[in-house]
Coordinates of C-alpha atoms and ligand atoms in Angstrom, one line a residue:
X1 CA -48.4 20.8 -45.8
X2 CA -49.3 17.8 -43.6
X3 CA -46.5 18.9 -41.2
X4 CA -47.6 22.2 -41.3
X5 CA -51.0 21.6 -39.9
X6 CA -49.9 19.4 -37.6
X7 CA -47.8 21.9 -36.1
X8 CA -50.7 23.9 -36.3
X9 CA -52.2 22.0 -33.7
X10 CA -49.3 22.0 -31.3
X11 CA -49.0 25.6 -31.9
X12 CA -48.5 27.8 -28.9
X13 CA -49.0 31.6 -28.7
X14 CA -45.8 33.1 -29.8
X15 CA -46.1 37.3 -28.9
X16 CA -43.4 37.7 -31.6
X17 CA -45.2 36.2 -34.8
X18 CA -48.0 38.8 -35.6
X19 CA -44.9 41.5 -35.2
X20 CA -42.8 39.7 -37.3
X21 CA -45.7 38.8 -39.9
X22 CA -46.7 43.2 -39.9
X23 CA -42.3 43.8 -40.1
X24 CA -42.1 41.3 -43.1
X25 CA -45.8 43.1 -45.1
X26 CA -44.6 46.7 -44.5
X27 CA -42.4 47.2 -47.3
X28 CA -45.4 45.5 -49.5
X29 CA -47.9 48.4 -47.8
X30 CA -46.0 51.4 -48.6
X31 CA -45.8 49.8 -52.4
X32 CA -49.6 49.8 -52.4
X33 CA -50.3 52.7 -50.9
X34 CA -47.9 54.4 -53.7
X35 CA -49.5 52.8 -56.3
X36 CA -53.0 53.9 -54.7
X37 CA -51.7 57.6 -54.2
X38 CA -50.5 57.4 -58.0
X39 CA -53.6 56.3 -58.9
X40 CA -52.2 53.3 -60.3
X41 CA -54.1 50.2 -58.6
X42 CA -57.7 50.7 -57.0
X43 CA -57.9 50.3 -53.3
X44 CA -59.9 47.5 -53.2
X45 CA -58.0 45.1 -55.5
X46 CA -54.4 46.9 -53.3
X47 CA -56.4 45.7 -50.4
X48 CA -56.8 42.0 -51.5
X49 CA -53.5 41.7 -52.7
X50 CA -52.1 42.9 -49.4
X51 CA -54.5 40.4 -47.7
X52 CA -52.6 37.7 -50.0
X53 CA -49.2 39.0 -49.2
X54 CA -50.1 38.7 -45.3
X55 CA -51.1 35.0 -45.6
X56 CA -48.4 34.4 -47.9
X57 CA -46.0 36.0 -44.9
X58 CA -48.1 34.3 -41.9
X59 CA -47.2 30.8 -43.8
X60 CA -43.6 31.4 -44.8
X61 CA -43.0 32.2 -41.1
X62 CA -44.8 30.0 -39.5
X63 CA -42.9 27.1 -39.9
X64 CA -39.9 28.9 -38.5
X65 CA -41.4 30.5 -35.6
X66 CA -42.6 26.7 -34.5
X67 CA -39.6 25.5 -34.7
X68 CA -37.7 28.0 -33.1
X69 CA -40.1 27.5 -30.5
X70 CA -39.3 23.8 -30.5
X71 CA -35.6 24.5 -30.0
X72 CA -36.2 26.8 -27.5
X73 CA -38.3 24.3 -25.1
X74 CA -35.6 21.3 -26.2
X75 CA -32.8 23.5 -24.6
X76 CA -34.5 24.4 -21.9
X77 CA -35.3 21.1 -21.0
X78 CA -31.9 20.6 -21.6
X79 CA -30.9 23.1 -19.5
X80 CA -33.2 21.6 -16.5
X81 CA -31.4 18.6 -16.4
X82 CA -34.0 16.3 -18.2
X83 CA -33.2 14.3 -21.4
X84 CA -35.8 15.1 -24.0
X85 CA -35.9 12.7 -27.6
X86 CA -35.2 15.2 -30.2
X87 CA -36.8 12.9 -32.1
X88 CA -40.1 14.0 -31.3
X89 CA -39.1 17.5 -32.5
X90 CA -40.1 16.6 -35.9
X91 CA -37.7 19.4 -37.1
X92 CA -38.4 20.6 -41.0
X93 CA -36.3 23.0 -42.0
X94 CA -32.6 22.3 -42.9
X95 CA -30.8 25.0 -40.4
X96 CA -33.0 24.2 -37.3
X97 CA -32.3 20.5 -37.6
X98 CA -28.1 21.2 -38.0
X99 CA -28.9 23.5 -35.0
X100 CA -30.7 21.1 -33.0
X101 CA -27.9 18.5 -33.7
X102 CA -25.2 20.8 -32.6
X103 CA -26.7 21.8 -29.1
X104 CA -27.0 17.8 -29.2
X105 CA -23.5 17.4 -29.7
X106 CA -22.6 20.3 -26.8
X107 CA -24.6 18.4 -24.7
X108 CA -23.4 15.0 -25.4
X109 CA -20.0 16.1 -24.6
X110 CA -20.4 17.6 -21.6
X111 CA -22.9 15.0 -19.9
X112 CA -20.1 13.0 -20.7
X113 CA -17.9 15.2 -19.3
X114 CA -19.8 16.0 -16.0
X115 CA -19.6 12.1 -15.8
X116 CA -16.5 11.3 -15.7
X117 CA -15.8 14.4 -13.2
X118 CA -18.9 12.8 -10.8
X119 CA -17.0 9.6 -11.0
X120 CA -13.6 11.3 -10.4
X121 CA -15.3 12.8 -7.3
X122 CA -17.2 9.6 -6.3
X123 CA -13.7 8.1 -6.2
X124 CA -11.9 10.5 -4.9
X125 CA -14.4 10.6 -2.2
X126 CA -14.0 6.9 -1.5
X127 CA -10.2 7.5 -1.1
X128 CA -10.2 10.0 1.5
X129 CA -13.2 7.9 3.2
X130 CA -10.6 5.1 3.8
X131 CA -8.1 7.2 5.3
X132 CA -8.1 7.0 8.8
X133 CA -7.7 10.3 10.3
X134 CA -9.9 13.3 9.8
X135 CA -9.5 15.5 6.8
X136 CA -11.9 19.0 6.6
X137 CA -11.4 21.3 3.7
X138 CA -11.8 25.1 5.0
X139 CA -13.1 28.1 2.8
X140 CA -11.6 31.3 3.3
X141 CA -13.5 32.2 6.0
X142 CA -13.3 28.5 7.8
X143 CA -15.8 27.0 7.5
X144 CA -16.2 23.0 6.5
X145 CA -17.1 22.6 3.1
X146 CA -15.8 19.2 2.6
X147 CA -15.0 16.0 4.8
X148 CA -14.3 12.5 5.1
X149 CA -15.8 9.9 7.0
X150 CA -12.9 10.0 9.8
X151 CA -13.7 13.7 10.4
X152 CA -17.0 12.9 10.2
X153 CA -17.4 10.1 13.0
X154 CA -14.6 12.7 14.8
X155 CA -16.9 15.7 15.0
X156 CA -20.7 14.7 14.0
X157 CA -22.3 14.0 10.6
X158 CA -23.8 17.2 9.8
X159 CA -20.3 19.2 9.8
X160 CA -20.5 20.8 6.9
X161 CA -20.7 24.7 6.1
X162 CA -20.4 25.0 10.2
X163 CA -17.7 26.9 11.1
X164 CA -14.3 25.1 12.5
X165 CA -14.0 27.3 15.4
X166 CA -17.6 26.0 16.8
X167 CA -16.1 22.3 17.3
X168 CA -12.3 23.7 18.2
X169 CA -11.7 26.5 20.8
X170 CA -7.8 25.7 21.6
X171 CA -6.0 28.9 20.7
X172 CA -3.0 27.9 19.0
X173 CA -5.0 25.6 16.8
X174 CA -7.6 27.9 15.8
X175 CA -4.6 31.0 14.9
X176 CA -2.9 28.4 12.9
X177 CA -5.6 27.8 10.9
X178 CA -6.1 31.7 10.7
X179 CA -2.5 32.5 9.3
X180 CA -2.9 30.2 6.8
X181 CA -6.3 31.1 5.8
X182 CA -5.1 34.9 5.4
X183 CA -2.1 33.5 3.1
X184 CA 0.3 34.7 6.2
X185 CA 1.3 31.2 5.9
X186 CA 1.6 28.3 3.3
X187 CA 1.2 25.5 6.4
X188 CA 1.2 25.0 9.5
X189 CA 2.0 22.1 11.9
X190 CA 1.1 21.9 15.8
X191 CA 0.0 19.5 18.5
X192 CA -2.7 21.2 20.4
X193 CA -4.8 19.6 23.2
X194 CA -8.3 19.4 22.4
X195 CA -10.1 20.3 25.6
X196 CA -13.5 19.6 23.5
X197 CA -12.3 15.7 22.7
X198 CA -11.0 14.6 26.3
X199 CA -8.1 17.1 25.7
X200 CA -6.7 14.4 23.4
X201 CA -3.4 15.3 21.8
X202 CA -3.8 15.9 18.3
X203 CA -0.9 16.7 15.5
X204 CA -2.3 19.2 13.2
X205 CA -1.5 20.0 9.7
X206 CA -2.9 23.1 7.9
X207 CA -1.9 23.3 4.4
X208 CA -3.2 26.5 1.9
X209 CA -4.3 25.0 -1.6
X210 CA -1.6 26.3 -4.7
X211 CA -4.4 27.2 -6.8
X212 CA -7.8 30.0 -6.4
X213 CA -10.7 27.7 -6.2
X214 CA -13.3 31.1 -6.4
X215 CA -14.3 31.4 -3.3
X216 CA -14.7 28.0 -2.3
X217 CA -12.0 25.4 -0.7
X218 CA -8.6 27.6 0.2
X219 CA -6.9 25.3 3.2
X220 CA -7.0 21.2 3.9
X221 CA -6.6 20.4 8.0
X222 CA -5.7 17.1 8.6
X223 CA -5.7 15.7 12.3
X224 CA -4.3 12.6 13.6
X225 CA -5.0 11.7 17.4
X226 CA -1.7 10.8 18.8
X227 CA -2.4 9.7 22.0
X228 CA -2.1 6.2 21.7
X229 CA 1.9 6.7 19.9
X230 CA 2.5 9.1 23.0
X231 CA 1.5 6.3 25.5
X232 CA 3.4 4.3 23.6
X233 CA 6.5 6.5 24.2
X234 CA 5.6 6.7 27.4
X235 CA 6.0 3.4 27.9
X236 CA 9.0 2.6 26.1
X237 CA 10.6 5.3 28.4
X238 CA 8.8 4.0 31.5
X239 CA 10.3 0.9 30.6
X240 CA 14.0 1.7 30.1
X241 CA 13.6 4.3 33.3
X242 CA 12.9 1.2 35.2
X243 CA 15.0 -1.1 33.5
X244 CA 18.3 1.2 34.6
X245 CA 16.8 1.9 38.3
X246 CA 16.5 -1.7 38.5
X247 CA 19.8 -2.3 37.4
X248 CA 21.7 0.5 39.4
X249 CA 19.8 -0.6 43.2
X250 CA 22.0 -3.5 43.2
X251 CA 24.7 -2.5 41.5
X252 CA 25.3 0.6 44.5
X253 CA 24.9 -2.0 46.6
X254 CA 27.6 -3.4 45.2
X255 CA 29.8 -1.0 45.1
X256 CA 29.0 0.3 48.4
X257 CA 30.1 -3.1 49.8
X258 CA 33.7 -3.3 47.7
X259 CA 34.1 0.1 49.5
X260 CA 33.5 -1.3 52.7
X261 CA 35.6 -4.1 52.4
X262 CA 38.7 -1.9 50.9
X263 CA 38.3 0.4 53.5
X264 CA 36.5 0.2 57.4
X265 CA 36.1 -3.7 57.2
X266 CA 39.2 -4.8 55.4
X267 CA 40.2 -6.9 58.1
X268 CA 36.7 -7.8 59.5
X269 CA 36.6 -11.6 58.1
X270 CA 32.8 -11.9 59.8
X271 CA 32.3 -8.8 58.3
X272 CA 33.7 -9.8 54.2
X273 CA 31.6 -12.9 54.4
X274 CA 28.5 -11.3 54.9
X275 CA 29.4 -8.8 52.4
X276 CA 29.5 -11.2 50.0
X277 CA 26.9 -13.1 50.4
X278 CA 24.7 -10.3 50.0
X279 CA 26.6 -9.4 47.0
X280 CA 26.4 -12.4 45.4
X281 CA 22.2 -12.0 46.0
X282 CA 22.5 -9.3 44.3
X283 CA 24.4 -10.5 41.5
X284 CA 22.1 -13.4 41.0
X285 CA 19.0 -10.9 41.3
X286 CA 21.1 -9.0 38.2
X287 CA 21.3 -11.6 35.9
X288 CA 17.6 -12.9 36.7
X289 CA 16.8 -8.9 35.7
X290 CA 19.0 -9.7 32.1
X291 CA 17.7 -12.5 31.3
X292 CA 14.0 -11.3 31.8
X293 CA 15.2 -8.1 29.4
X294 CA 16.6 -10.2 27.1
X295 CA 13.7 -12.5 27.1
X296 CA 11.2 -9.5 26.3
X297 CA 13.7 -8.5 23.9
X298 CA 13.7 -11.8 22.2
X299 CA 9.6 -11.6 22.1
X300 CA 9.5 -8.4 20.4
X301 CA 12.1 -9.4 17.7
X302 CA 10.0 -12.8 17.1
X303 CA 6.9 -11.4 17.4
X304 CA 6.1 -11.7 13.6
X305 CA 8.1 -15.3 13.9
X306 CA 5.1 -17.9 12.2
X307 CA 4.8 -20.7 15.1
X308 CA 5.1 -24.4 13.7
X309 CA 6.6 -26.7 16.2
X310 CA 4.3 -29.4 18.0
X311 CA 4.1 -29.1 21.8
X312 CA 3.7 -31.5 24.2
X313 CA 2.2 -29.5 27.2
X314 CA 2.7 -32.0 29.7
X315 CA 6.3 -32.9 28.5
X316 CA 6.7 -29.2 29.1
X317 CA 4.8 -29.3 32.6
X318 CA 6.6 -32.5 33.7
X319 CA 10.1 -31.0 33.1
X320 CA 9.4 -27.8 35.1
X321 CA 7.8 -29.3 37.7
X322 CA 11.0 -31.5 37.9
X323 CA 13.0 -28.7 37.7
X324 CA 11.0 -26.8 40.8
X325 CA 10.7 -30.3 42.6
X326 CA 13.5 -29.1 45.3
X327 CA 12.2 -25.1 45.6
X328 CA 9.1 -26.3 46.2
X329 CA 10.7 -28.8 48.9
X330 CA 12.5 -26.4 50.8
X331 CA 9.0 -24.1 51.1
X332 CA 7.3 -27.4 52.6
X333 CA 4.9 -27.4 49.2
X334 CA 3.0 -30.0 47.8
X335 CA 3.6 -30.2 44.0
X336 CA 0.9 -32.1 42.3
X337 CA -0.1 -32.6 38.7
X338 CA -4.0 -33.8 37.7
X339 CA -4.2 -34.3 33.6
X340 CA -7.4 -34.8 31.4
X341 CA -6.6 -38.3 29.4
X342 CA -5.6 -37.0 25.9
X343 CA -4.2 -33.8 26.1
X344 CA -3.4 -33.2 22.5
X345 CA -0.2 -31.3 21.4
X346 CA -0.2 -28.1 20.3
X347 CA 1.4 -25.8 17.4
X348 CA 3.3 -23.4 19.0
X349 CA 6.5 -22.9 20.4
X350 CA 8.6 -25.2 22.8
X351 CA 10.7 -22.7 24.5
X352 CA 8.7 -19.8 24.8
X353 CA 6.0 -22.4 26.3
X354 CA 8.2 -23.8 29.0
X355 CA 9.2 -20.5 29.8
X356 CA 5.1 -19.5 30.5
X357 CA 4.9 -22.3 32.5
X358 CA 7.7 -22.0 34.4
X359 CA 7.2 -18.5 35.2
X360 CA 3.6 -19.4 36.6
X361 CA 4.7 -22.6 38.3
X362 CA 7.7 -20.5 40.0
X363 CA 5.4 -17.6 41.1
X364 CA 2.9 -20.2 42.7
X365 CA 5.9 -21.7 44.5
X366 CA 7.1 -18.6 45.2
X367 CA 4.1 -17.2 46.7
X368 CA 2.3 -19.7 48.4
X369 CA 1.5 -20.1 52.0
X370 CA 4.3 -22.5 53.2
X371 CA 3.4 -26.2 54.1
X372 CA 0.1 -25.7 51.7
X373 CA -0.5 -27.7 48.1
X374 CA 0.8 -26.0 44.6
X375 CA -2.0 -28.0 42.3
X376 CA -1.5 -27.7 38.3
X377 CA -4.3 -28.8 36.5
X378 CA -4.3 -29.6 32.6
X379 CA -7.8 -29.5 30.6
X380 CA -9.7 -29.8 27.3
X381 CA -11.5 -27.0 26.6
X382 CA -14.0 -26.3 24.1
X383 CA -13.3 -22.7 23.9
X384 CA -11.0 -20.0 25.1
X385 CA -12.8 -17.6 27.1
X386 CA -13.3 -14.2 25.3
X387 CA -11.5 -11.0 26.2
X388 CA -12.0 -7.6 24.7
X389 CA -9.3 -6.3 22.6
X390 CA -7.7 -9.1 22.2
X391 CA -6.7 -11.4 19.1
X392 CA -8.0 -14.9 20.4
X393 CA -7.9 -18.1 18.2
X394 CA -11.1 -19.9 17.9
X395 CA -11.7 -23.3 18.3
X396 CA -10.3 -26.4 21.1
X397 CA -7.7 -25.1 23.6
X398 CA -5.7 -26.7 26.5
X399 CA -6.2 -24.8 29.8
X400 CA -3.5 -25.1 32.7
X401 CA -4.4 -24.3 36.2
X402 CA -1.8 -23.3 38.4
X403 CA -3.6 -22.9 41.8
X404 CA -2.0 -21.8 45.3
X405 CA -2.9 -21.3 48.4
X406 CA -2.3 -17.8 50.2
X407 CA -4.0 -14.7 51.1
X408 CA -7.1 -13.2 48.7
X409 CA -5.4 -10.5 46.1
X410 CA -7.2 -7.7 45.9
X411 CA -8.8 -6.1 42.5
X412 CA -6.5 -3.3 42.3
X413 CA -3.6 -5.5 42.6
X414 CA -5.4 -8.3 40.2
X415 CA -5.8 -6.0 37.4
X416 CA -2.1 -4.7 37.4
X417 CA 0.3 -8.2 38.2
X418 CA 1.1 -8.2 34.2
X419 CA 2.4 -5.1 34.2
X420 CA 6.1 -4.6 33.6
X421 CA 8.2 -4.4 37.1
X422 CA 4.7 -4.5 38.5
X423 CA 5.0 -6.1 42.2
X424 CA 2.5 -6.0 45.2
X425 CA 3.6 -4.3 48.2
X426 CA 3.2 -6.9 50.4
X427 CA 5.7 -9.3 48.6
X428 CA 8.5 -6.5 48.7
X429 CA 8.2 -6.0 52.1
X430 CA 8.6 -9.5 52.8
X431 CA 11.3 -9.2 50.5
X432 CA 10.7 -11.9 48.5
X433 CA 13.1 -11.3 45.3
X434 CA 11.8 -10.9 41.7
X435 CA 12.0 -8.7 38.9
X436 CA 8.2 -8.4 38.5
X437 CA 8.7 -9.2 34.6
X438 CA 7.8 -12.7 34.9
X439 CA 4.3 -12.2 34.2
X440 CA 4.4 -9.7 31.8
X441 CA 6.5 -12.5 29.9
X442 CA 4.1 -14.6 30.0
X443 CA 1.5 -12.7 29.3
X444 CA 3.2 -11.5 25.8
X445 CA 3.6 -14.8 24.4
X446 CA 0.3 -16.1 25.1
X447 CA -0.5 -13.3 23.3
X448 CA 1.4 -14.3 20.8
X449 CA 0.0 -18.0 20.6
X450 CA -3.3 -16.0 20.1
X451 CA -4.3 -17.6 23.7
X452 CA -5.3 -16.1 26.8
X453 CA -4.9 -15.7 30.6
X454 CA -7.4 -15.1 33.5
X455 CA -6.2 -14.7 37.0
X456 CA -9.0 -15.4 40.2
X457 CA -8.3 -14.8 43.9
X458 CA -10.7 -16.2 46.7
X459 CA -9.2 -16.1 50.4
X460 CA -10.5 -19.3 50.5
X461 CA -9.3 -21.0 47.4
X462 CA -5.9 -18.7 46.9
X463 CA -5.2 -17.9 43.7
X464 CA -5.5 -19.6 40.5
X465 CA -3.5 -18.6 37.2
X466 CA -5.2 -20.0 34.0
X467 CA -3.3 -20.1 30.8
X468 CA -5.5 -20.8 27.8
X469 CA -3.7 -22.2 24.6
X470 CA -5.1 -23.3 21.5
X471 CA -4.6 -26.7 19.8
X472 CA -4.0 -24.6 16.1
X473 CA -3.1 -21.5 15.2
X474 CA -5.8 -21.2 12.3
Ligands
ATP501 N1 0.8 -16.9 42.5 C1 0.8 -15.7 43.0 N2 0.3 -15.4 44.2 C2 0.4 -14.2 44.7 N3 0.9 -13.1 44.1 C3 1.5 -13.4 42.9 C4 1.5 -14.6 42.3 N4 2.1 -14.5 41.1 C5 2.5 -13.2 41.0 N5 2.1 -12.5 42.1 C6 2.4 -11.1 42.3 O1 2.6 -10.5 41.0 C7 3.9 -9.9 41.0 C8 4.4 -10.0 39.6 O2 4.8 -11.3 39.3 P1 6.0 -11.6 38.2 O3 6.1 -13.0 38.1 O4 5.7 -10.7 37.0 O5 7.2 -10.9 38.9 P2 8.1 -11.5 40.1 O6 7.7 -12.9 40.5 O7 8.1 -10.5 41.2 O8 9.5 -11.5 39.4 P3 10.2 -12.6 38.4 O9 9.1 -13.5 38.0 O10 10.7 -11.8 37.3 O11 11.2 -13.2 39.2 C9 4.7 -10.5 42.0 O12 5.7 -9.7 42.5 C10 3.7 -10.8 43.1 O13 3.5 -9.7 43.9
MG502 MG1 7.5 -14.3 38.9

């Protein structure tokens, strides 16, 4: 009873109870008004016992049109997403409560449920996020209506439900994407130029999903810039291209001489020794060419080689230097070495380090004004000096300074001198001999010693090559 009045209060209006309460008293009305019409029971003691039979109804239902009504606003608020204590429902009757505990259950499960598929998403989310090329899913009509961060920072932030031909106008690309959209095609691979991105080559894979998601997600794109593995191609077959021109100038020469000498100047003995002096230049110039391949060869295979020995950088120095002593002689140079007192060794390694400094030391030689000074210069420094893009070890380093004089080099020039077979203009027509690897040489394995190399060119001053190395490799 206590329950009931208390429900009482929480009551609200429900439209169906007075219809149910008259349904439930009609059978009872058309018993009275028999008995009245058979003259049976007086009207007025009918009428009161119809009164009772109303209240009677009105509290037999009651309780179960308030609890219905409870159930109704539990599931609802259900429904909306909140989490209501059934608890407070302060259910009574037996098959409300069991009711109410089963729509608990159904909703216990699939909360669980929709968790465990919003943390499947979260993740799978996460995965694609890491991946780093863009990756759009397409409806059927294609538009975006899924992305990862790649695609994302590729084509803006707020791609989605925009359509993919609004960031892609390249033909081929867009009809690729078409046929598989239509089902014409299960996938689709191209490289297209995207004039929108710089007209960077992109490789393009359009796959159609196996299942029907309603509507919703039918094809995954994935794009993957290649630009930087084309340039890379590109310069692997510069590379041998200029490797094999290299290699055949001298080599026709060559033969072009043994022709000459078995033929029009067979008996010209002014003639043969000429011939084969120049030959044997070019022989020499051929196996300096070799043994720079082989050298860059030897780099890339070690590249991944851990470096442990202990250097001694002036050792090193003082054993090129002796080893120039009579090139620089014959070019009227002064060859002079200036040291900081405690150079320390370095971890590194010993051959590929004689072979930077000898490369520098023989360009300075080689270059230089004649009758001027070849200086070399070995520092502390605190620091390497920073360079962008580059993998440079912190911490103390030894600098060497390889200064000569000679005419200012000019930015262009400056810029390109470690570049493979790269040789200024001037020093061919003079016809001073090289390969124009040597620097790029050098330049790879102090990249590899996580060091670095800056290059300065004053016409007053000449020009200064500093190679930066550090004391340790971690
Ligand atoms: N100290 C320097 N002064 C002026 N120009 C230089 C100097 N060092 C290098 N160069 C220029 O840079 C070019 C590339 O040098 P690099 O050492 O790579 O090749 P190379 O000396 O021509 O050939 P190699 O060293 O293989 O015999 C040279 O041809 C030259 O034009
Ligand atoms: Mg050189």
């Amino acid at each position: 009873m206590h329950h009931q009045i208390k429900s009482l209060l929480h009551f609200e209006r429900d439209s169906q109870f007075t219809k149910r309460v008259l349904i439930l008293s009609l059978p009872s009305a058309v018993l009275f008004l028999t008995l009245i019409s058979l003259n049976l029971l007086s009207p007025a003691i009918s009428l009161l016992c119809y009164a009772i039979i109303i209240l009677f109804n009105m509290f037999s239902l009651f309780p179960i049109s308030y609890e219905l009504q409870s159930l109704r606003k539990y599931t609802y608020s259900l429904a909306n997403e909140q989490t209501p204590d059934p608890q407070t429902m302060n259910l009574s009757e037996k098959d409300a409560r069991e009711l109410a505990n089963a729509i608990n259950s159904i909703h216990k499960f699939w909360k669980s449920q929709t968790d465990s598929l919003k943390i499947q998403t979260m993740s799978d989310a996460a995965v694609l996020d890491t991946l780093p090329d863009p990756i759009l899913t397409l409806d059927s009509q294609g538009n975006i209506t899924n992305c990862n961060q790649a695609a994302r920072n590729f084509l803006g932030n707020d791609i989605l439900s925009h359509n993919l031909d609004s960031y892609f106008s390249t033909n081929i690309f867009i009809a690729s994407v078409t046929k598989v959209l239509k089902g014409k095609s299960r996938s689709e691979s191209l490289i297209f130029h995207a004039s929108e991105y710089n007209n960077r080559p992109i490789y393009a894979h359009i796959t159609r999903l196996p299942w029907e998601t309603q509507g919703r997600t039918t094809a995954v794109v994935s794009l993957n810039d290649i630009s930087k593995a084309l340039s890379l191609e590109k310069m692997q077959s510069d590379f041998v291209a200029n490797a094999s021109h290299e290699l055949k100038t001298p080599l026709s020469v060559i033969s072009g001489f043994i022709e000459t000498l078995q033929t029009t100047a067979r008996d010209d003995a002014d003639a043969r020794d000429t011939f084969l002096g120049i030959m044997k230049e070019q022989t020499e110039y051929m196996s300096a060419l070799i043994e720079d391949l082989l050298s860059l060869s030897r780099l890339e295979m070690n590249r991944d080689k851990e470096l442990k020995e202990k250097v001694d950088i002036t050792e090193v120095i003082d054993d090129v230097v002796q080893a120039l002593k009579i090139k620089a002689f014959n070019r009227s140079l002064d060859l002079t070495v200036r040291e900081d007192k405690k150079i320390p060794k370095i971890i590194g390694d010993n051959q590929q380090i004689h072979q930077i400094v000898q490369n520098i030391i023989d360009n300075a030689i080689k270059y230089a004004q004649a009758n001027s000074e070849v200086s070399i210069e070995i520092k502390n420094v605190a620091q390497i000096p920073s360079a962008p893009g580059q993998n440079i070890a912190a911490g103390k380093a030894v600098s060497i300074a390889v200064n000569n004089k000679g005419p200012k080099i000019d930015k262009a020039d400056l810029a390109r001198l470690t570049e493979k077979f790269y040789r200024m203009q001037v020093h061919k027509d003079m016809k001073i001999k090289g390969t124009g690897l040597g620097l790029s040489i050098a330049k790879q394995i102090i990249l590899h010693h996580r060091g670095n190399l800056t290059v300065t060119s004053t016409s007053y001053n000449g020009t200064t090559f500093t190679v930066y190395l550090p004391v340790k490799q971690k």
